[in-house]
Coordinates of C-alpha atoms and ligand atoms in Angstrom, one line a residue:
Chain A
X1 CA 64.3 92.6 124.3
X2 CA 66.7 92.4 126.6
X3 CA 70.7 92.6 125.9
X4 CA 73.5 91.9 128.4
X5 CA 76.9 92.2 127.9
X6 CA 78.8 89.7 129.5
X7 CA 82.3 88.4 130.9
X8 CA 83.7 92.1 130.6
X9 CA 85.8 93.4 130.0
X10 CA 88.2 91.1 128.6
X11 CA 86.0 88.4 126.6
X12 CA 83.2 90.7 126.2
X13 CA 80.1 89.2 124.3
X14 CA 76.4 90.1 124.2
X15 CA 73.7 87.6 125.5
X16 CA 70.4 88.6 123.5
X17 CA 66.7 87.7 124.7
X18 CA 64.3 88.6 122.2
X19 CA 60.5 88.9 123.1
X20 CA 58.3 87.9 120.3
X21 CA 58.3 90.5 117.1
X22 CA 61.7 91.8 118.8
X23 CA 64.3 92.2 115.9
X24 CA 68.2 92.9 116.0
X25 CA 70.8 93.7 113.2
X26 CA 74.3 92.2 113.9
X27 CA 77.7 91.7 112.3
X28 CA 77.8 89.5 109.8
X29 CA 80.2 86.9 111.5
X30 CA 79.6 87.8 115.0
X31 CA 76.6 85.0 115.8
X32 CA 77.9 82.3 118.3
X33 CA 74.8 80.5 119.0
X34 CA 71.4 81.3 118.6
X35 CA 68.0 79.3 119.4
X36 CA 66.5 77.3 116.6
X37 CA 63.4 79.2 116.6
X38 CA 65.2 82.6 116.0
X39 CA 65.1 83.7 112.4
X40 CA 68.0 84.9 110.8
X41 CA 68.1 87.0 107.4
X42 CA 71.5 87.9 105.5
X43 CA 71.2 91.4 103.5
X44 CA 73.7 94.1 102.4
X45 CA 74.9 96.5 105.0
X46 CA 74.0 99.9 103.6
X47 CA 74.0 99.1 99.2
X48 CA 75.9 97.5 97.3
X49 CA 78.5 99.6 96.3
X50 CA 79.0 100.4 100.1
X51 CA 79.5 97.0 100.7
X52 CA 81.9 96.6 98.0
X53 CA 83.9 99.6 99.2
X54 CA 83.4 98.3 102.8
X55 CA 84.9 94.9 101.8
X56 CA 88.0 96.4 100.1
X57 CA 88.7 99.2 101.9
X58 CA 86.7 99.8 104.8
X59 CA 87.5 96.9 106.5
X60 CA 83.7 95.7 107.4
X61 CA 81.9 92.6 106.3
X62 CA 79.6 93.5 103.4
X63 CA 76.7 91.4 105.4
X64 CA 74.6 92.0 108.1
X65 CA 72.4 89.6 109.6
X66 CA 69.0 90.3 110.9
X67 CA 67.7 88.3 113.5
X68 CA 63.9 88.1 114.2
X69 CA 61.6 86.0 116.7
X70 CA 58.2 85.1 116.4
X71 CA 58.7 83.8 119.9
X72 CA 60.9 84.2 122.8
X73 CA 64.6 83.4 121.7
X74 CA 68.2 83.8 122.6
X75 CA 71.0 84.9 120.7
X76 CA 75.3 85.2 121.6
X77 CA 76.9 87.4 119.8
X78 CA 80.6 87.8 120.0
X79 CA 83.7 89.6 118.7
X80 CA 86.9 88.0 116.8
X81 CA 89.5 89.8 119.1
X82 CA 89.6 89.8 122.8
X83 CA 87.8 92.8 124.2
X84 CA 85.3 95.0 125.9
X85 CA 81.9 96.0 124.5
X86 CA 80.1 99.2 125.0
X87 CA 76.1 100.0 124.6
X88 CA 75.2 103.3 123.9
X89 CA 71.8 104.7 122.8
X90 CA 71.2 106.9 119.7
X91 CA 68.6 109.8 120.1
X92 CA 67.9 111.0 116.5
X93 CA 72.1 111.7 116.8
X94 CA 74.7 110.5 115.0
X95 CA 78.1 108.2 116.2
X96 CA 81.1 107.4 114.2
X97 CA 82.6 104.1 114.5
X98 CA 85.8 102.7 113.5
X99 CA 85.5 100.0 111.0
X100 CA 85.6 96.8 112.5
X101 CA 84.1 98.0 116.0
X102 CA 80.5 97.5 115.0
X103 CA 78.5 94.3 116.6
X104 CA 74.9 95.0 116.8
X105 CA 72.1 97.2 116.9
X106 CA 68.3 97.8 116.8
X107 CA 66.4 98.2 113.9
X108 CA 65.5 101.7 114.2
X109 CA 69.6 102.5 113.7
X110 CA 70.7 103.6 110.0
X111 CA 73.8 102.4 108.7
X112 CA 76.1 103.8 106.0
X113 CA 79.5 103.9 105.6
X114 CA 81.5 107.3 105.0
X115 CA 84.3 108.4 103.7
X116 CA 86.8 109.5 107.1
X117 CA 89.4 111.2 104.7
X118 CA 93.2 111.8 105.0
X119 CA 93.7 113.3 108.6
X120 CA 91.6 110.1 109.8
X121 CA 93.7 107.7 107.9
X122 CA 97.0 109.4 109.0
X123 CA 95.6 109.0 112.5
X124 CA 95.4 105.4 112.2
X125 CA 91.6 105.5 112.4
X126 CA 91.2 103.9 108.6
X127 CA 89.9 106.0 105.7
X128 CA 86.2 104.8 106.3
X129 CA 83.8 105.4 108.9
X130 CA 80.5 103.6 110.0
X131 CA 77.7 106.4 110.2
X132 CA 75.3 105.4 112.7
X133 CA 72.5 107.8 113.5
X134 CA 68.5 107.4 113.8
X135 CA 67.2 105.8 117.0
X136 CA 67.9 102.8 119.1
X137 CA 70.4 100.8 121.1
X138 CA 73.8 99.9 119.5
X139 CA 77.0 97.7 120.6
X140 CA 80.0 98.0 119.7
X141 CA 83.5 96.5 120.8
X142 CA 86.8 97.4 120.4
X143 CA 90.4 95.2 121.0
X144 CA 91.0 95.8 125.1
X145 CA 88.8 97.8 127.7
X146 CA 86.8 100.9 126.7
X147 CA 86.6 103.8 128.1
X148 CA 84.6 106.8 127.1
X149 CA 85.1 110.7 127.8
X150 CA 83.1 113.6 127.1
X151 CA 85.3 116.2 126.1
X152 CA 84.9 119.9 125.7
X153 CA 87.7 121.5 123.8
X154 CA 90.8 119.7 122.7
X155 CA 92.2 116.3 123.6
X156 CA 94.7 114.2 122.6
X157 CA 94.6 110.7 121.8
X158 CA 97.1 108.0 120.9
X159 CA 97.1 106.9 117.3
X160 CA 95.1 104.3 116.6
X161 CA 92.9 104.2 119.9
X162 CA 90.0 106.2 119.2
X163 CA 86.9 103.4 118.5
X164 CA 83.8 105.9 118.1
X165 CA 83.3 109.7 118.3
X166 CA 80.3 111.7 117.3
X167 CA 80.0 114.1 114.2
X168 CA 80.6 117.3 116.7
X169 CA 84.0 116.4 117.0
X170 CA 87.2 117.1 114.4
X171 CA 89.9 114.6 113.9
X172 CA 93.8 116.2 113.4
X173 CA 97.0 114.4 113.4
X174 CA 99.4 115.8 115.7
X175 CA 102.8 115.3 116.7
X176 CA 103.4 114.0 120.3
X177 CA 105.9 117.0 121.3
X178 CA 108.0 118.6 118.6
X179 CA 108.8 116.8 115.5
X180 CA 111.8 115.8 116.8
X181 CA 110.5 114.3 120.2
X182 CA 108.1 112.6 117.9
X183 CA 110.9 111.1 115.7
X184 CA 112.9 110.0 118.4
X185 CA 111.0 109.1 121.3
X186 CA 108.7 106.7 119.1
X187 CA 105.8 108.5 120.2
X188 CA 105.3 109.4 116.6
X189 CA 101.8 110.3 115.5
X190 CA 98.6 111.0 117.9
X191 CA 95.0 112.0 117.3
X192 CA 94.0 115.3 118.4
X193 CA 90.1 115.4 118.7
X194 CA 88.6 118.6 119.3
X195 CA 84.8 119.8 120.0
X196 CA 82.3 118.9 122.2
X197 CA 80.7 115.3 122.7
X198 CA 81.3 112.3 123.4
X199 CA 84.9 109.9 122.3
X200 CA 85.1 106.5 123.0
X201 CA 88.7 105.2 123.3
X202 CA 90.2 101.5 123.6
X203 CA 93.2 100.5 125.9
X204 CA 94.7 98.7 123.3
X205 CA 95.6 98.9 120.1
X206 CA 96.3 96.7 117.2
X207 CA 99.4 98.1 116.3
X208 CA 100.6 97.7 119.6
X209 CA 100.0 93.9 119.5
X210 CA 101.5 93.7 116.1
X211 CA 104.9 95.9 117.4
X212 CA 104.9 93.6 120.5
X213 CA 104.4 90.3 118.7
X214 CA 107.3 91.2 116.1
X215 CA 109.7 92.0 119.0
X216 CA 109.1 88.5 119.8
X217 CA 109.3 86.9 117.1
X218 CA 112.9 88.3 115.8
Chain B
X1 CA 68.8 144.7 127.7
X2 CA 65.4 144.4 128.5
X3 CA 62.9 141.9 129.5
X4 CA 64.2 138.2 131.1
X5 CA 62.1 135.8 129.2
X6 CA 62.0 131.8 130.3
X7 CA 62.5 129.8 127.5
X8 CA 63.9 126.3 128.3
X9 CA 61.8 123.8 127.5
X10 CA 58.1 123.6 126.7
X11 CA 56.6 120.1 127.1
X12 CA 54.3 118.5 124.7
X13 CA 50.6 117.7 125.6
X14 CA 51.4 113.9 125.7
X15 CA 54.7 114.0 127.4
X16 CA 52.6 114.0 130.7
X17 CA 51.5 110.4 130.2
X18 CA 54.6 108.5 130.0
X19 CA 57.0 109.9 132.6
X20 CA 59.9 107.8 133.8
X21 CA 61.8 108.3 137.2
X22 CA 64.3 110.4 135.8
X23 CA 61.7 112.4 133.9
X24 CA 60.3 113.5 136.9
X25 CA 63.3 114.5 138.3
X26 CA 64.3 116.7 135.5
X27 CA 60.9 118.1 135.8
X28 CA 61.8 119.3 139.6
X29 CA 64.7 121.1 138.3
X30 CA 62.8 122.8 135.1
X31 CA 61.6 125.2 137.8
X32 CA 65.1 126.7 137.8
X33 CA 65.3 126.7 134.0
X34 CA 68.7 128.1 132.4
X35 CA 67.4 131.6 132.0
X36 CA 68.1 133.7 128.4
X37 CA 68.0 137.2 127.5
X38 CA 66.1 138.3 124.3
X39 CA 66.1 141.5 123.1
X40 CA 62.5 142.7 122.3
X41 CA 63.8 145.6 120.1
X42 CA 64.8 142.6 117.8
X43 CA 61.4 141.2 115.8
X44 CA 62.7 139.2 113.0
X45 CA 60.6 136.9 110.8
X46 CA 60.4 133.3 111.0
X47 CA 62.6 131.2 109.4
X48 CA 60.4 129.3 106.5
X49 CA 63.1 126.2 106.7
X50 CA 63.9 123.8 109.4
X51 CA 66.9 121.8 109.5
X52 CA 68.4 118.3 111.5
X53 CA 70.5 119.3 113.8
X54 CA 71.2 118.2 117.4
X55 CA 71.6 119.3 121.2
X56 CA 73.8 118.9 124.0
X57 CA 71.8 119.6 127.6
X58 CA 72.1 118.1 130.7
X59 CA 68.4 117.5 130.6
X60 CA 68.4 115.2 128.0
X61 CA 68.9 111.7 129.0
X62 CA 72.3 110.7 128.0
X63 CA 73.1 114.2 127.5
X64 CA 72.5 114.7 123.8
X65 CA 69.5 114.1 121.0
X66 CA 69.1 115.1 117.7
X67 CA 66.7 117.8 117.0
X68 CA 64.8 119.7 114.5
X69 CA 65.8 123.5 114.3
X70 CA 64.2 126.6 113.1
X71 CA 64.8 130.0 113.6
X72 CA 62.0 132.5 114.6
X73 CA 61.5 135.9 116.2
X74 CA 65.2 136.1 116.9
X75 CA 65.8 133.0 118.3
X76 CA 67.2 129.6 117.5
X77 CA 64.7 127.2 118.4
X78 CA 65.8 123.2 119.1
X79 CA 62.9 120.2 119.6
X80 CA 64.4 117.2 120.0
X81 CA 63.5 114.0 118.0
X82 CA 63.6 111.6 121.2
X83 CA 60.5 110.9 123.1
X84 CA 59.4 113.2 124.9
X85 CA 60.2 115.6 122.7
X86 CA 62.2 118.6 124.5
X87 CA 62.2 122.2 123.3
X88 CA 65.2 124.6 123.8
X89 CA 65.9 127.6 122.8
X90 CA 69.0 130.3 122.4
X91 CA 68.4 134.3 121.3
X92 CA 70.6 134.5 118.6
X93 CA 72.3 137.5 120.2
X94 CA 73.1 135.7 122.8
X95 CA 74.8 133.0 120.8
X96 CA 78.7 132.0 121.2
X97 CA 79.1 130.7 117.3
X98 CA 81.9 128.2 116.5
X99 CA 82.5 126.2 113.7
X100 CA 83.7 122.8 113.5
X101 CA 83.2 119.1 114.0
X102 CA 84.0 116.1 112.0
X103 CA 83.3 117.7 108.5
X104 CA 84.7 120.9 109.7
X105 CA 81.1 122.2 108.5
X106 CA 79.3 122.0 111.8
X107 CA 77.9 125.1 113.0
X108 CA 77.9 125.4 116.9
X109 CA 75.7 128.1 119.0
X110 CA 76.3 128.0 122.6
X111 CA 75.0 130.1 125.5
X112 CA 77.4 131.9 127.2
X113 CA 77.3 129.5 130.3
X114 CA 78.2 126.6 127.6
X115 CA 75.5 124.4 129.3
X116 CA 73.4 124.4 126.1
X117 CA 74.6 124.0 122.7
X118 CA 72.8 123.6 119.5
X119 CA 74.7 122.3 116.5
X120 CA 73.7 122.0 112.8
X121 CA 76.0 120.9 109.7
X122 CA 73.2 121.6 107.1
X123 CA 74.4 123.7 104.1
X124 CA 71.9 126.7 104.4
X125 CA 71.9 126.9 108.1
X126 CA 74.8 129.3 108.9
X127 CA 73.1 131.4 106.1
X128 CA 70.1 131.6 107.4
X129 CA 71.4 132.0 110.9
X130 CA 73.2 135.2 109.5
X131 CA 70.3 136.3 107.9
X132 CA 67.8 136.1 110.7
X133 CA 70.5 137.4 113.5
X134 CA 70.9 140.7 111.2
X135 CA 74.3 140.1 109.8
X136 CA 75.3 139.8 113.5
X137 CA 76.8 136.2 113.3
X138 CA 78.5 136.9 109.8
X139 CA 81.8 138.3 110.9
X140 CA 82.8 135.5 113.4
X141 CA 82.1 133.0 111.1
X142 CA 83.9 134.3 108.4
X143 CA 86.8 134.6 110.9
X144 CA 86.4 130.9 111.8
X145 CA 86.0 129.6 108.2
X146 CA 89.3 131.5 107.4
X147 CA 90.9 129.7 110.5
X148 CA 90.0 126.6 109.0
X149 CA 90.9 126.8 105.7
X150 CA 94.0 127.9 106.6
X151 CA 94.3 124.8 108.8
X152 CA 93.3 122.7 106.0
X153 CA 95.7 124.2 103.6
X154 CA 98.4 123.6 106.5
X155 CA 97.5 120.0 106.3
X156 CA 97.7 119.7 102.9
X157 CA 101.4 121.5 102.6
X158 CA 102.5 118.9 105.3
X159 CA 100.4 116.2 103.0
X160 CA 102.3 117.1 99.9
X161 CA 105.6 117.3 101.6
X162 CA 105.1 114.0 103.2
X163 CA 104.6 112.3 100.0
X164 CA 107.4 114.1 98.1
X165 CA 109.7 112.9 100.7
X166 CA 108.7 109.4 100.7
X167 CA 108.7 109.4 96.5
X168 CA 112.4 110.8 97.1
X169 CA 113.2 108.1 99.7
X170 CA 111.9 105.4 97.2
X171 CA 113.7 106.9 94.1
X172 CA 117.0 106.8 95.9
X173 CA 116.3 103.7 97.5
X174 CA 115.4 102.8 93.8
X175 CA 119.1 103.8 92.4
X176 CA 120.8 102.8 95.4
X177 CA 119.7 99.3 94.7
X178 CA 120.6 99.8 91.4
X179 CA 124.2 101.0 92.0
X180 CA 124.5 98.3 94.7
X181 CA 123.8 96.0 92.2
X182 CA 126.5 97.1 89.7
X183 CA 129.1 97.1 91.9
X184 CA 127.8 93.5 93.0
X185 CA 128.0 92.5 89.6
X186 CA 131.5 93.8 88.7
X187 CA 132.6 91.4 91.9
X188 CA 130.9 88.4 91.1
X189 CA 133.5 85.9 89.4
X190 CA 134.1 85.6 85.7
X191 CA 132.6 82.1 86.0
X192 CA 129.0 83.7 86.3
X193 CA 129.7 85.7 82.6
X194 CA 130.8 81.8 81.2
X195 CA 127.8 80.2 82.6
X196 CA 125.6 82.9 81.1
X197 CA 127.7 82.5 78.1
X198 CA 127.5 79.0 77.8
X199 CA 123.6 78.7 78.1
X200 CA 123.0 81.7 75.9
X201 CA 125.0 79.7 73.3
X202 CA 123.4 76.4 73.6
X203 CA 120.0 78.2 73.1
X204 CA 120.7 79.7 70.1
X205 CA 119.8 79.2 66.5
X206 CA 122.4 79.3 64.4
X207 CA 123.7 77.8 61.0
X208 CA 126.1 74.8 60.7
X209 CA 129.0 75.1 62.9
X210 CA 132.2 74.5 61.5
X211 CA 134.9 71.6 62.5
X212 CA 137.7 72.9 64.9
X213 CA 140.0 71.2 62.0
X214 CA 138.3 73.2 58.9
X215 CA 141.2 76.0 57.7
X216 CA 138.6 78.4 58.4
X217 CA 138.1 77.4 62.2
X218 CA 142.1 77.2 62.7
X219 CA 142.6 80.5 61.1
X220 CA 140.3 82.0 63.8
X221 CA 141.4 79.8 66.7
X222 CA 145.5 81.2 65.7
X223 CA 144.5 84.9 65.8
X224 CA 142.7 84.2 69.2
X225 CA 145.3 82.3 70.6
X226 CA 147.9 85.2 69.3
X227 CA 145.7 87.5 70.7
X228 CA 144.8 86.2 74.1
X229 CA 147.9 86.5 75.9
X230 CA 147.7 90.1 76.1
X231 CA 143.5 89.7 77.2
X232 CA 143.2 92.0 80.5
X233 CA 141.6 89.1 82.1
X234 CA 143.9 86.1 81.8
X235 CA 141.6 83.4 83.3
X236 CA 139.3 84.0 80.9
X237 CA 138.9 80.8 78.4
X238 CA 138.4 81.9 74.8
X239 CA 135.9 79.5 72.3
X240 CA 135.5 80.4 68.9
X241 CA 132.8 78.7 66.6
X242 CA 132.5 79.7 63.0
X243 CA 128.8 79.5 61.7
X244 CA 128.2 79.1 58.2
X245 CA 126.1 82.2 57.4
X246 CA 126.3 85.0 54.4
X247 CA 126.2 87.8 56.7
X248 CA 129.7 89.8 57.6
X249 CA 129.1 89.3 61.5
X250 CA 130.9 88.4 64.3
X251 CA 129.6 88.5 68.1
X252 CA 130.9 87.6 71.7
X253 CA 129.3 86.6 74.3
X254 CA 130.0 87.1 78.3
X255 CA 132.7 84.8 78.9
X256 CA 134.4 84.9 75.8
X257 CA 132.5 82.7 73.5
X258 CA 132.6 84.4 70.0
X259 CA 131.2 83.8 67.0
X260 CA 132.4 84.6 63.6
X261 CA 130.3 84.2 60.5
X262 CA 131.6 82.9 57.2
X263 CA 130.6 85.6 55.7
X264 CA 133.2 87.8 57.5
X265 CA 136.0 85.8 56.8
X266 CA 135.1 85.6 52.8
X267 CA 135.0 89.4 52.9
X268 CA 138.4 90.0 54.9
X269 CA 140.9 91.4 52.3
X270 CA 143.9 90.3 55.1
X271 CA 144.2 88.3 58.2
X272 CA 145.0 91.3 60.0
X273 CA 141.2 92.6 59.3
X274 CA 139.7 89.4 61.3
X275 CA 142.3 90.1 64.0
X276 CA 140.9 93.4 64.1
X277 CA 137.3 92.0 64.3
X278 CA 138.3 89.4 67.1
X279 CA 140.5 91.8 69.3
X280 CA 137.2 93.9 69.5
X281 CA 135.1 91.2 70.1
X282 CA 137.6 89.8 72.8
X283 CA 137.3 92.9 74.3
X284 CA 133.6 93.3 74.9
X285 CA 134.5 90.1 76.6
X286 CA 137.2 91.2 79.2
X287 CA 135.4 94.4 79.6
X288 CA 132.5 92.4 80.9
X289 CA 130.3 94.5 78.6
X290 CA 127.8 91.0 78.3
X291 CA 127.2 91.1 82.2
X292 CA 127.0 94.7 82.4
X293 CA 124.3 94.6 79.5
X294 CA 122.8 92.2 81.5
X295 CA 122.1 94.2 84.7
X296 CA 120.8 96.9 82.6
X297 CA 118.1 94.9 81.2
X298 CA 117.2 92.9 84.6
X299 CA 117.5 96.3 86.6
X300 CA 115.9 95.4 90.1
X301 CA 115.1 91.8 89.4
X302 CA 119.1 91.1 89.0
X303 CA 119.8 93.6 91.7
X304 CA 117.5 91.3 93.7
X305 CA 118.8 87.7 92.8
X306 CA 122.2 89.2 93.7
X307 CA 121.4 90.3 97.1
X308 CA 119.4 87.2 97.7
X309 CA 122.5 85.4 96.7
X310 CA 120.2 83.4 93.4
X311 CA 123.4 83.5 91.1
X312 CA 121.7 80.4 89.6
X313 CA 118.7 82.3 88.8
X314 CA 120.7 85.5 87.2
X315 CA 122.7 82.8 84.9
X316 CA 118.9 81.8 83.7
X317 CA 117.6 85.2 83.3
X318 CA 121.0 86.7 82.1
X319 CA 121.4 83.9 79.1
X320 CA 118.0 85.0 77.9
X321 CA 118.8 88.8 77.9
X322 CA 122.2 87.8 76.4
X323 CA 120.3 85.9 73.5
X324 CA 118.1 88.4 72.5
X325 CA 120.0 92.0 73.3
X326 CA 123.5 91.3 73.0
X327 CA 123.1 90.8 69.4
X328 CA 121.5 93.7 68.6
X329 CA 124.1 96.2 70.5
X330 CA 126.0 97.5 73.3
X331 CA 126.1 101.3 74.1
X332 CA 128.2 103.8 72.2
X333 CA 130.4 104.1 75.1
X334 CA 130.8 100.2 75.6
X335 CA 131.7 99.7 71.6
X336 CA 134.3 102.9 72.1
X337 CA 135.8 101.1 74.7
X338 CA 136.1 97.9 73.2
X339 CA 137.9 99.5 70.2
X340 CA 140.2 101.5 72.3
X341 CA 141.0 98.1 74.1
X342 CA 141.2 95.9 71.2
X343 CA 143.5 98.4 69.5
X344 CA 145.7 97.8 72.8
X345 CA 145.4 94.0 72.4
X346 CA 146.3 93.9 68.9
X347 CA 149.2 96.2 69.3
X348 CA 150.4 94.4 72.0
X349 CA 150.3 91.1 69.9
X350 CA 152.3 93.2 67.3
X351 CA 149.4 93.2 64.8
X352 CA 148.9 96.8 63.3
X353 CA 145.6 98.2 64.8
X354 CA 145.4 100.0 61.6
X355 CA 143.7 96.6 60.4
X356 CA 140.7 97.5 62.6
X357 CA 139.9 101.2 60.9
X358 CA 141.0 99.5 57.2
X359 CA 138.1 96.8 58.1
X360 CA 135.5 99.7 59.1
X361 CA 136.5 101.2 56.1
X362 CA 135.7 98.4 53.6
X363 CA 132.4 97.7 55.4
X364 CA 131.6 101.2 54.9
X365 CA 132.3 100.9 51.0
X366 CA 130.5 97.6 50.9
X367 CA 127.6 99.1 52.5
X368 CA 125.9 100.2 48.9
X369 CA 125.9 97.1 47.2
X370 CA 125.5 94.6 49.7
X371 CA 122.8 95.8 52.3
X372 CA 121.6 92.7 53.3
X373 CA 125.1 91.7 54.6
X374 CA 126.0 94.2 56.9
X375 CA 124.7 92.9 60.2
X376 CA 127.9 93.6 62.1
X377 CA 127.6 97.2 60.8
X378 CA 124.2 97.7 61.9
X379 CA 125.6 96.8 65.5
X380 CA 128.3 98.8 65.1
X381 CA 127.4 102.5 64.0
X382 CA 129.3 105.8 63.8
X383 CA 132.4 103.8 61.9
X384 CA 133.7 107.4 60.7
X385 CA 134.3 108.7 64.1
X386 CA 135.3 105.1 65.2
X387 CA 138.3 104.6 62.7
X388 CA 138.8 108.4 63.5
X389 CA 139.3 107.8 67.5
X390 CA 141.2 104.0 66.7
X391 CA 143.5 106.1 64.9
X392 CA 144.1 108.7 67.8
X393 CA 144.3 105.9 70.4
X394 CA 147.3 104.0 68.3
X395 CA 149.6 106.9 68.5
X396 CA 149.4 107.0 72.3
X397 CA 150.3 103.3 72.2
X398 CA 153.9 102.0 72.8
X399 CA 155.7 101.8 69.7
X400 CA 156.2 98.3 68.3
X401 CA 157.3 96.4 65.2
X402 CA 154.6 95.3 63.6
X403 CA 154.8 91.3 62.5
X404 CA 152.6 90.1 59.5
X405 CA 150.3 87.1 60.4
X406 CA 151.9 84.4 58.8
X407 CA 148.4 82.6 58.0
X408 CA 147.1 81.8 54.8
X409 CA 143.8 83.8 54.4
X410 CA 143.4 82.2 50.9
X411 CA 143.4 78.5 51.7
X412 CA 140.6 79.1 54.2
X413 CA 138.3 81.4 52.0
X414 CA 139.0 79.0 49.5
X415 CA 137.8 76.0 51.9
X416 CA 134.3 77.4 52.5
Ligands
ZN1 ZN1 131.1 95.7 69.3

């Protein structure tokens, strides 16, 4: 299976070329075009209750689509907002994804929805997170450009900008500077990440977009 | 420390077949493996358990992999899940222990140089690691746990504090709005009271209304006309309606709509007693108790309606409240206020306020033999203290020569 990320970084989309017998799992709304010989099956993503919880709290669709090819076929996957996409490969390790970032994965990747906790919520990273583990490639997207950083120790990310991180990394809420600086500068809360592993960040946040839009509506 | 062992990686047989270019490159480097020390004196039993965890090392494609962990002969061993499987190990006495990760339960074991990290968040891993190291790692682990617990407590403290602050802000905001609404309602023109009163009156189910030229209607109207010049809101138009009903009752709606039941006129011993009740009811209107009651009942809804300037909506809702709750009762403070204001009006109109107290006394006496007819008294309780307070208040009022009302109560009663 050949997967290319095209039109990076602003309007990234995935072109998937499947050989006979290839399968790929994609977020329910991600399919833009597909060959007619491709078979599409819709299934629940991580169990019924997980699906319900995700629908109402995790902001991720209940369903995922599984595409399987009996003969060579092509598929294009997109995300609903402009931005970048990246590919990473799991080798028995785990990656936590902010809900909504998931686009596609190979069948060897397992998905489950987990509680991310109050810290994550306050940090603007959502109350739930998608846990991806197993083996295989996975693709996810974000609003704006995506850049990753291999961290060791502590690192500060603006709240709402963390897209994915490994379980070896802890998330904490911090204030940019002291409480007064935070309050008066409007910088507010930041996400403090600590540990060893990789984090993926998006260059733009939806909160930022909302604030910018609001300032132009007044 | 004794012997130096080379233990970094052990290749499995089958891996030799499928090597990619990168793997080849790593293979060359593998001649200069990370050298790890092992204490030969420490011979520990192999752990029967294996754990699911992971490894960070530069030689793994992508730098990391999931791994199956085991502890044997004083070493922590990790076999990567990814193909080809690689083996890494760290002697327990070389292990730089750390605790953290997204769950705050992940145990990390690092080499001194920091180039190899083996981690696991399984429940029994820390215990096993400590056991196999002969208690060597218990101290640092306990210390780390303490640190995390303190951090969690701090976070919980801030979370609680913020929640309390939010609740307080909401609370203050809510009552702030109510308080502002109360002032705003007082600032509304009396015409709003009149609209509410008229609407409530037209929607009420009552007995037959007596004609305006009925002797009883004329009697009541004349008393109101006499009291009207002394009302604290001169522009209020008082409208009296006499309704056929055996109950001894009278009530005022916002804006000056006053309803008197024929039962009350029949039981009155003098026109002055009727004047007492009317003065009391008129005072409810001039003191705007009706609209105050409406704002209390509607609370935040009224506040919002006033703030967005929806007076029409407020009137409609207010009329509904007036119909259902004004008939039941005003607050005790409002009743006392109406008594004293009524006494002032009577005094100014040269009617002895004692008549109001007399009427209460009479009702009290009647209570025994006319339990059904006591509608007014049921909404106007505590008459003993009221009689007392009216009498006390009368002493503070200017001294006037009272003039008996030149009205024929007997004729009005006979016409009913
Ligand atoms: Zn009253």
